[in-house]
Short mmCIF file of C-alpha atoms and ligand atoms in Angstrom, two decimals:
data_model
loop_
_atom_site.label_atom_id
_atom_site.label_comp_id
_atom_site.label_asym_id
_atom_site.label_seq_id
_atom_site.Cartn_x
_atom_site.Cartn_y
_atom_site.Cartn_z
CA MET A 1 -69.64 15.74 -4.03
CA ALA A 2 -70.33 17.14 -0.63
CA SER A 3 -67.22 16.50 1.44
CA LEU A 4 -67.15 18.61 4.57
CA LEU A 5 -63.40 18.17 4.99
CA GLN A 6 -61.87 21.20 6.66
CA ASP A 7 -58.21 20.49 7.22
CA LEU A 8 -55.69 18.01 8.59
CA MET A 9 -54.28 18.08 12.09
CA CYS A 10 -51.28 16.42 13.72
CA PRO A 11 -52.35 14.85 17.01
CA GLY A 12 -48.80 15.35 18.33
CA CYS A 13 -48.03 19.07 17.85
CA ARG A 14 -51.68 19.99 17.09
CA ARG A 15 -50.61 21.94 14.01
CA ALA A 16 -53.17 22.27 11.22
CA PHE A 17 -52.30 21.52 7.60
CA SER A 18 -54.21 22.02 4.40
CA GLU A 19 -54.68 19.06 2.06
CA ARG A 20 -52.59 20.72 -0.65
CA PRO A 21 -49.71 20.35 -1.18
CA ALA A 22 -50.26 16.66 -0.57
CA ARG A 23 -48.76 15.44 2.66
CA THR A 24 -47.96 12.11 4.13
CA TYR A 25 -47.56 12.46 7.93
CA CYS A 26 -46.24 15.07 10.39
CA LEU A 27 -42.51 14.89 9.80
CA GLU A 28 -41.73 16.41 13.17
CA CYS A 29 -43.84 14.07 15.26
CA SER A 30 -43.96 10.99 12.99
CA ARG A 31 -47.70 10.88 13.50
CA THR A 32 -50.62 10.31 11.15
CA LEU A 33 -52.49 13.45 10.15
CA VAL A 34 -56.14 13.42 11.12
CA ALA A 35 -58.75 14.82 8.74
CA ARG A 36 -61.20 17.21 10.38
CA TYR A 37 -64.71 17.91 9.14
CA ASP A 38 -67.51 20.36 9.79
CA LEU A 39 -69.55 18.06 12.00
CA GLU A 40 -72.26 20.66 12.64
CA ALA A 41 -73.03 20.81 8.93
CA ALA A 42 -72.75 17.01 8.67
CA LYS A 43 -75.40 16.64 11.33
CA GLU A 44 -77.84 18.65 9.26
CA ARG A 45 -77.09 17.03 5.94
CA MET A 46 -76.85 13.40 7.01
CA SER A 47 -80.33 12.59 8.25
CA ARG A 48 -81.22 8.91 8.21
CA ASP A 49 -83.85 9.51 5.50
CA ARG A 50 -81.36 11.24 3.25
CA LEU A 51 -78.78 8.53 3.78
CA ARG A 52 -81.33 5.84 3.00
CA ALA A 53 -81.95 7.38 -0.42
CA ARG A 54 -78.27 7.18 -1.35
CA PRO A 55 -76.41 4.31 -3.04
CA PRO A 56 -75.55 1.61 -0.47
CA ASP A 57 -71.80 2.19 -0.73
CA LEU A 58 -69.13 4.59 0.46
CA ARG A 59 -70.99 7.54 -1.07
CA ARG A 60 -73.55 7.20 1.70
CA PHE A 61 -71.05 8.80 4.08
CA GLU A 62 -69.50 11.26 1.61
CA GLU A 63 -69.73 14.34 3.85
CA LEU A 64 -67.34 12.66 6.28
CA LEU A 65 -64.97 11.38 3.59
CA PRO A 66 -62.28 13.49 1.92
CA LEU A 67 -63.07 13.33 -1.82
CA ARG A 68 -64.26 16.65 -3.27
CA ASP A 69 -64.35 16.00 -7.01
CA SER A 70 -66.58 13.12 -8.11
CA SER A 71 -64.73 12.81 -11.43
CA SER A 72 -61.72 11.52 -9.45
CA ARG A 73 -63.74 8.83 -7.72
CA VAL A 74 -62.27 5.36 -8.28
CA SER A 75 -64.75 2.64 -7.38
CA LEU A 76 -65.10 -1.09 -7.86
CA GLY A 77 -68.47 -1.23 -6.11
CA GLU A 78 -67.78 -1.10 -2.37
CA ASN A 79 -71.26 -2.15 -1.35
CA GLU A 80 -72.32 -2.33 2.28
CA THR A 81 -71.14 -5.70 3.60
CA PRO A 82 -73.25 -8.25 5.51
CA LEU A 83 -73.42 -8.03 9.27
CA LEU A 84 -74.55 -11.48 10.33
CA LYS A 85 -75.78 -12.79 13.65
CA VAL A 86 -74.83 -16.31 14.69
CA SER A 87 -75.73 -18.45 17.60
CA ASP A 88 -72.45 -19.82 18.95
CA PRO A 89 -72.41 -20.91 22.59
CA GLU A 90 -68.60 -21.16 22.60
CA LEU A 91 -68.09 -17.55 21.59
CA ALA A 92 -71.32 -15.98 22.80
CA PRO A 93 -72.74 -18.01 25.68
CA GLY A 94 -75.15 -15.24 26.61
CA GLY A 95 -76.70 -14.62 23.18
CA GLU A 96 -75.71 -13.97 19.59
CA LEU A 97 -72.34 -13.16 18.15
CA LEU A 98 -72.24 -10.46 15.49
CA ILE A 99 -69.85 -10.76 12.56
CA LYS A 100 -69.21 -8.08 9.96
CA CYS A 101 -68.02 -9.75 6.76
CA ASP A 102 -65.76 -7.63 4.57
CA GLY A 103 -64.73 -10.54 2.34
CA PHE A 104 -67.47 -9.36 -0.01
CA LEU A 105 -65.56 -6.23 -0.94
CA PRO A 106 -63.48 -5.97 -4.14
CA THR A 107 -60.28 -8.09 -3.89
CA GLY A 108 -61.81 -10.02 -0.98
CA THR A 109 -60.74 -7.95 2.03
CA PHE A 110 -61.55 -4.79 3.97
CA LYS A 111 -58.43 -3.21 2.44
CA ALA A 112 -60.73 -2.09 -0.38
CA ARG A 113 -62.30 0.53 1.90
CA GLY A 114 -59.02 2.32 2.53
CA MET A 115 -57.70 1.99 -0.99
CA ALA A 116 -60.95 3.14 -2.64
CA VAL A 117 -60.65 6.40 -0.71
CA ALA A 118 -56.86 6.80 -0.84
CA VAL A 119 -56.59 6.09 -4.57
CA SER A 120 -59.47 8.45 -5.35
CA LYS A 121 -57.96 11.20 -3.22
CA ALA A 122 -54.47 10.67 -4.69
CA LYS A 123 -55.99 10.95 -8.16
CA GLU A 124 -57.77 14.15 -7.15
CA LEU A 125 -54.47 15.51 -5.86
CA GLY A 126 -52.87 14.81 -9.22
CA PHE A 127 -50.72 11.73 -8.57
CA LYS A 128 -50.10 9.16 -11.29
CA ASP A 129 -47.97 6.73 -9.27
CA LEU A 130 -48.75 5.06 -5.99
CA PHE A 131 -46.58 2.97 -3.71
CA VAL A 132 -47.35 0.57 -0.89
CA PRO A 133 -45.33 -1.88 1.19
CA THR A 134 -47.67 -4.64 2.25
CA ALA A 135 -48.04 -8.01 3.90
CA GLY A 136 -50.19 -8.85 0.86
CA ASN A 137 -53.81 -7.76 0.84
CA ALA A 138 -53.28 -4.01 0.75
CA GLY A 139 -51.07 -4.53 -2.30
CA ALA A 140 -53.78 -6.48 -4.09
CA ALA A 141 -56.29 -3.75 -3.29
CA LEU A 142 -53.95 -0.95 -4.37
CA ALA A 143 -53.16 -2.68 -7.68
CA ALA A 144 -56.86 -3.19 -8.44
CA TYR A 145 -57.90 0.38 -7.62
CA ALA A 146 -54.92 1.85 -9.45
CA ALA A 147 -55.84 -0.17 -12.55
CA ARG A 148 -59.43 1.00 -12.30
CA GLY A 149 -58.32 4.61 -11.91
CA GLY A 150 -55.75 4.54 -14.70
CA LEU A 151 -52.84 4.99 -12.26
CA ARG A 152 -49.64 3.01 -11.75
CA SER A 153 -48.93 0.98 -8.61
CA LEU A 154 -45.62 -0.10 -7.12
CA VAL A 155 -46.01 -2.84 -4.51
CA PHE A 156 -43.26 -4.14 -2.22
CA MET A 157 -44.00 -7.38 -0.35
CA PRO A 158 -42.08 -9.83 1.81
CA GLN A 159 -40.98 -12.72 -0.37
CA ASP A 160 -42.97 -15.16 1.77
CA ALA A 161 -46.24 -13.18 1.44
CA PRO A 162 -49.26 -15.32 0.49
CA GLU A 163 -49.24 -16.41 -3.11
CA SER A 164 -52.84 -15.29 -3.61
CA ALA A 165 -51.84 -11.68 -2.89
CA ARG A 166 -48.76 -11.82 -5.12
CA THR A 167 -50.80 -13.24 -7.97
CA GLN A 168 -53.52 -10.63 -7.57
CA VAL A 169 -51.04 -7.72 -7.72
CA ALA A 170 -49.58 -9.08 -10.93
CA LEU A 171 -52.97 -9.80 -12.49
CA TYR A 172 -54.16 -6.28 -11.71
CA GLY A 173 -51.12 -4.89 -13.49
CA GLY A 174 -49.24 -3.70 -10.42
CA GLU A 175 -45.44 -3.65 -10.40
CA LEU A 176 -44.55 -6.25 -7.79
CA ARG A 177 -41.21 -6.47 -5.99
CA THR A 178 -40.55 -9.05 -3.32
CA VAL A 179 -37.91 -8.55 -0.64
CA PRO A 180 -36.45 -10.66 2.17
CA GLY A 181 -37.89 -9.95 5.63
CA HIS A 182 -41.18 -8.45 6.80
CA ILE A 183 -43.44 -5.52 5.87
CA GLY A 184 -41.10 -3.09 7.65
CA ASP A 185 -38.24 -4.19 5.39
CA ALA A 186 -40.49 -3.88 2.34
CA GLY A 187 -41.26 -0.30 3.38
CA ARG A 188 -37.65 0.65 4.00
CA ILE A 189 -36.43 -0.73 0.69
CA GLY A 190 -39.42 0.29 -1.41
CA ARG A 191 -39.68 3.85 -0.15
CA GLU A 192 -36.43 4.84 -1.85
CA GLU A 193 -37.67 3.65 -5.22
CA ALA A 194 -41.04 5.32 -4.59
CA LYS A 195 -39.32 8.65 -3.87
CA ARG A 196 -37.31 8.44 -7.07
CA ARG A 197 -40.55 8.05 -9.02
CA GLY A 198 -42.48 10.72 -7.18
CA ALA A 199 -45.03 8.08 -6.17
CA PHE A 200 -47.52 8.88 -3.43
CA ASP A 201 -46.74 6.64 -0.47
CA VAL A 202 -49.92 5.01 0.83
CA SER A 203 -48.14 2.96 3.53
CA THR A 204 -50.37 2.17 6.49
CA LEU A 205 -51.01 5.29 8.60
CA ARG A 206 -48.25 7.23 6.80
CA GLU A 207 -50.81 9.17 4.82
CA PRO A 208 -54.19 10.45 5.98
CA TRP A 209 -56.65 8.94 3.51
CA ARG A 210 -56.69 5.17 3.97
CA ALA A 211 -57.70 5.55 7.60
CA GLU A 212 -60.51 7.83 6.43
CA GLY A 213 -61.79 5.03 4.20
CA LYS A 214 -61.64 2.66 7.16
CA LYS A 215 -64.03 4.92 9.03
CA THR A 216 -66.74 3.39 6.87
CA MET A 217 -66.31 0.17 8.92
CA GLY A 218 -67.64 2.05 11.93
CA PHE A 219 -70.25 4.01 9.97
CA GLU A 220 -71.66 0.83 8.42
CA ILE A 221 -71.89 -0.98 11.76
CA PHE A 222 -73.82 2.01 13.10
CA TRP A 223 -75.92 2.27 9.95
CA THR A 224 -76.92 -1.41 10.05
CA LEU A 225 -77.53 -1.78 13.78
CA GLY A 226 -78.66 1.70 14.79
CA PRO A 227 -77.81 3.34 18.11
CA GLU A 228 -79.84 0.83 20.11
CA GLY A 229 -78.37 -2.27 18.50
CA MET A 230 -74.69 -1.39 18.76
CA PRO A 231 -72.30 -4.00 20.16
CA ASP A 232 -70.60 -3.46 23.53
CA VAL A 233 -67.35 -4.93 22.24
CA ILE A 234 -65.61 -5.14 18.85
CA VAL A 235 -62.72 -7.57 18.45
CA TYR A 236 -60.45 -6.70 15.57
CA PRO A 237 -57.49 -8.63 14.07
CA THR A 238 -54.78 -5.99 14.31
CA GLY A 239 -51.70 -5.52 12.16
CA GLY A 240 -50.92 -1.96 11.09
CA GLY A 241 -53.88 -0.73 13.11
CA THR A 242 -55.79 1.32 10.52
CA GLY A 243 -59.04 -0.50 11.20
CA LEU A 244 -58.92 0.40 14.90
CA VAL A 245 -58.00 4.00 14.19
CA GLY A 246 -60.70 4.28 11.51
CA MET A 247 -63.49 2.75 13.59
CA GLN A 248 -62.67 4.81 16.66
CA ARG A 249 -62.65 7.98 14.58
CA ALA A 250 -66.01 7.10 13.05
CA PHE A 251 -67.58 6.41 16.43
CA SER A 252 -66.18 9.56 17.93
CA GLN A 253 -67.55 11.63 15.03
CA LEU A 254 -70.96 9.98 15.44
CA GLN A 255 -70.78 10.71 19.14
CA GLU A 256 -69.86 14.35 18.55
CA MET A 257 -72.82 14.64 16.19
CA GLY A 258 -75.02 13.40 19.03
CA TRP A 259 -76.07 10.18 17.31
CA LEU A 260 -74.15 7.62 19.32
CA ALA A 261 -74.32 7.60 23.10
CA LYS A 262 -71.84 4.85 23.91
CA VAL A 263 -68.80 3.86 21.85
CA PRO A 264 -68.12 0.09 21.70
CA ARG A 265 -64.96 -1.08 23.49
CA LEU A 266 -62.35 -1.92 20.86
CA TYR A 267 -60.07 -4.93 21.42
CA ALA A 268 -56.93 -5.56 19.38
CA ALA A 269 -56.39 -9.27 18.72
CA GLN A 270 -52.87 -10.28 17.65
CA PRO A 271 -50.94 -13.53 17.32
CA LYS A 272 -48.45 -14.21 20.13
CA GLY A 273 -45.63 -14.29 17.55
CA CYS A 274 -46.27 -10.65 16.67
CA ALA A 275 -48.27 -8.76 19.28
CA PRO A 276 -46.63 -5.33 19.69
CA VAL A 277 -49.93 -3.48 20.13
CA VAL A 278 -51.26 -5.90 22.75
CA GLU A 279 -47.95 -5.84 24.65
CA ALA A 280 -47.92 -2.04 24.71
CA LEU A 281 -51.53 -1.96 25.91
CA LYS A 282 -50.79 -4.44 28.70
CA ARG A 283 -47.65 -2.61 29.80
CA GLY A 284 -49.23 0.83 29.68
CA ARG A 285 -46.77 2.15 27.09
CA GLU A 286 -47.30 5.21 24.89
CA LYS A 287 -45.71 3.55 21.85
CA VAL A 288 -45.09 -0.03 20.75
CA GLU A 289 -41.72 -1.74 21.14
CA PRO A 290 -40.78 -3.32 17.80
CA VAL A 291 -40.92 -7.14 17.70
CA ALA A 292 -37.49 -8.42 16.67
CA SER A 293 -38.51 -11.64 14.90
CA PRO A 294 -42.22 -11.54 14.01
CA THR A 295 -43.71 -14.90 13.15
CA THR A 296 -47.28 -15.87 12.31
CA ALA A 297 -49.17 -17.53 9.50
CA ALA A 298 -51.79 -14.75 9.76
CA ALA A 299 -49.76 -12.77 7.23
CA GLY A 300 -51.68 -9.49 7.49
CA LEU A 301 -50.86 -9.31 11.20
CA ARG A 302 -47.10 -9.71 10.76
CA VAL A 303 -46.43 -6.03 11.40
CA PRO A 304 -43.62 -5.82 13.98
CA SER A 305 -43.59 -2.04 14.39
CA PRO A 306 -46.77 -0.27 13.30
CA PHE A 307 -46.34 3.38 12.38
CA SER A 308 -47.91 6.09 14.56
CA SER A 309 -48.57 3.49 17.22
CA GLU A 310 -49.51 6.21 19.73
CA ASP A 311 -52.65 6.69 17.70
CA ILE A 312 -53.51 2.99 17.60
CA LEU A 313 -53.03 2.67 21.36
CA GLY A 314 -54.90 5.92 21.95
CA ALA A 315 -57.82 4.71 19.84
CA VAL A 316 -58.16 1.52 21.89
CA ARG A 317 -57.70 3.23 25.25
CA SER A 318 -60.21 5.96 24.52
CA THR A 319 -62.89 3.27 24.15
CA HIS A 320 -61.85 1.51 27.39
CA GLY A 321 -61.02 -1.58 25.34
CA GLY A 322 -57.84 -3.62 25.42
CA GLY A 323 -55.85 -6.33 23.73
CA VAL A 324 -55.52 -10.08 23.54
CA SER A 325 -52.72 -12.21 22.11
CA VAL A 326 -53.50 -15.64 20.75
CA PRO A 327 -51.28 -18.72 20.48
CA GLU A 328 -50.44 -19.57 16.88
CA THR A 329 -51.86 -23.06 17.27
CA ALA A 330 -55.30 -21.65 18.09
CA ILE A 331 -55.67 -19.49 14.98
CA GLU A 332 -56.43 -21.88 12.16
CA PRO A 333 -58.62 -24.21 14.27
CA ALA A 334 -60.71 -21.20 15.34
CA ALA A 335 -61.19 -20.15 11.72
CA ARG A 336 -61.97 -23.70 10.56
CA ARG A 337 -64.43 -24.38 13.36
CA PHE A 338 -66.25 -21.15 12.63
CA MET A 339 -66.44 -21.83 8.90
CA SER A 340 -67.69 -25.40 9.27
CA THR A 341 -70.23 -24.45 11.95
CA HIS A 342 -71.69 -21.36 10.31
CA GLY A 343 -70.81 -21.52 6.61
CA ILE A 344 -69.19 -18.10 6.78
CA SER A 345 -65.81 -17.63 5.12
CA VAL A 346 -63.31 -15.95 7.44
CA ALA A 347 -59.77 -14.76 6.80
CA ARG A 348 -56.99 -16.51 8.67
CA GLU A 349 -56.49 -13.15 10.40
CA THR A 350 -60.08 -13.30 11.60
CA GLY A 351 -59.19 -16.63 13.23
CA VAL A 352 -57.04 -14.54 15.59
CA ALA A 353 -60.05 -12.42 16.57
CA LEU A 354 -62.28 -15.49 17.01
CA ALA A 355 -59.74 -17.22 19.23
CA GLY A 356 -59.29 -13.87 20.98
CA VAL A 357 -62.97 -13.69 21.92
CA GLN A 358 -62.68 -16.95 23.82
CA LEU A 359 -59.60 -15.77 25.69
CA LEU A 360 -61.17 -12.42 26.53
CA ARG A 361 -64.14 -14.28 28.02
CA GLN A 362 -61.86 -16.57 30.01
CA GLU A 363 -59.91 -13.56 31.31
CA GLY A 364 -63.16 -11.85 32.27
CA ALA A 365 -62.43 -8.79 30.09
CA VAL A 366 -65.63 -9.62 28.21
CA ASP A 367 -68.57 -11.01 30.14
CA ARG A 368 -71.81 -12.84 29.34
CA SER A 369 -73.87 -9.72 29.04
CA ASP A 370 -71.50 -8.10 26.50
CA ARG A 371 -72.75 -8.10 22.93
CA VAL A 372 -69.68 -8.93 20.86
CA LEU A 373 -68.92 -8.15 17.23
CA VAL A 374 -66.00 -9.80 15.46
CA TYR A 375 -64.67 -7.88 12.50
CA ASN A 376 -64.08 -10.40 9.72
CA THR A 377 -61.58 -8.61 7.53
CA GLY A 378 -61.64 -10.94 4.54
CA LEU A 379 -62.27 -14.28 2.92
CA TRP A 380 -60.32 -17.46 3.64
CA MET A 381 -57.52 -17.36 1.10
CA GLY A 382 -55.76 -20.62 1.97
C1 PLP B 1 -57.10 -9.92 6.24
C2 PLP B 1 -56.46 -8.87 7.09
N1 PLP B 1 -56.96 -8.64 8.31
C3 PLP B 1 -56.43 -7.69 9.13
C4 PLP B 1 -55.32 -6.95 8.75
C5 PLP B 1 -54.77 -5.91 9.70
O1 PLP B 1 -55.21 -4.65 9.35
P1 PLP B 1 -54.85 -3.29 10.07
O2 PLP B 1 -53.75 -2.67 9.33
O3 PLP B 1 -56.09 -2.45 9.98
O4 PLP B 1 -54.51 -3.58 11.49
C6 PLP B 1 -54.77 -7.16 7.48
C7 PLP B 1 -53.61 -6.36 7.03
O5 PLP B 1 -52.89 -6.70 6.12
C8 PLP B 1 -55.35 -8.14 6.63
O6 PLP B 1 -54.88 -8.35 5.40
ZN1 ZN B 2 -46.76 17.07 14.61
#
């Protein structure tokens, strides 16, 4: 393995930390720790020809991922996912719409990217137990990767989480607990049990490694399209925000390495019933205000108070992007219309991003000349 990981840094107090002993987040600032790499060395080692010769999966970007010991690698085959172009006058009146389809990853969602990296790294660091509170899909991914890696998983979910996710956790041998309320309640209740067991807490943005795995979303878009073909805008269905943080980090590393001139504008799409990130962006806040009663059928986006929200907002703002909130009634029709028109399975959450594109065009935030990519985070799961 050739990871060029150097250390971890808190974006709040700017203190540096080493990866051992294993850490979750900066306890003083309540911020996610950011992994730093030797980008000069990466530039030399990651030529396009060398990358082309590598397996078409996460190993392609291994210098900029944290795993050092290949014997700890836990993989279910995270192959590069399709990036399709569709002609869709409603969403892209000026040309094609790009859609990156992560439903082809193990367990059917992009959560596999983060969990593949986090579970591997946790194994390398010596953990046997892992814990996650989840709206559903991250729990399914954790249970699958833990099973594959010979580790135990403890998954706390809201009791009204989608049945498909609950079933998957159980089938993959995870220990599933359901609790009343939302993902925040699942975290609060589950974290005590996790502490008692000495489980590594892989809650969204509360540990450094899942977001590192999500960088591969950005790397793959760049890998597939090249610097000339990059989109102007990426619309992303946002819950806990790891995808935004991961993509922005990837693009900024590519930019620092001199490979990417212009970073796409990132837009957070959220349902009106739970849009803390969009609200904070619109009001110019540094942090999100928690949503008191989050409601939406796009279960993965029912995250009323994402952790380390400064970093999510910072990621969006640094790209000169923004946010869009979508009425609940628009979500499923947007997903259904897209599926029946193009034959591409999209997650209900992706319906939020698709409906968001239309609103962003109406508002004028995105114009005809903008090349737009919608990040399709998973398959339709009913
Ligand atoms: C299908 C799907 N899309 C999007 C999200 C939101 O992801 P993020 O935490 O990166 O904002 C989730 C999270 O559960 C999800 O399951
Ligand atoms: Zn700090």
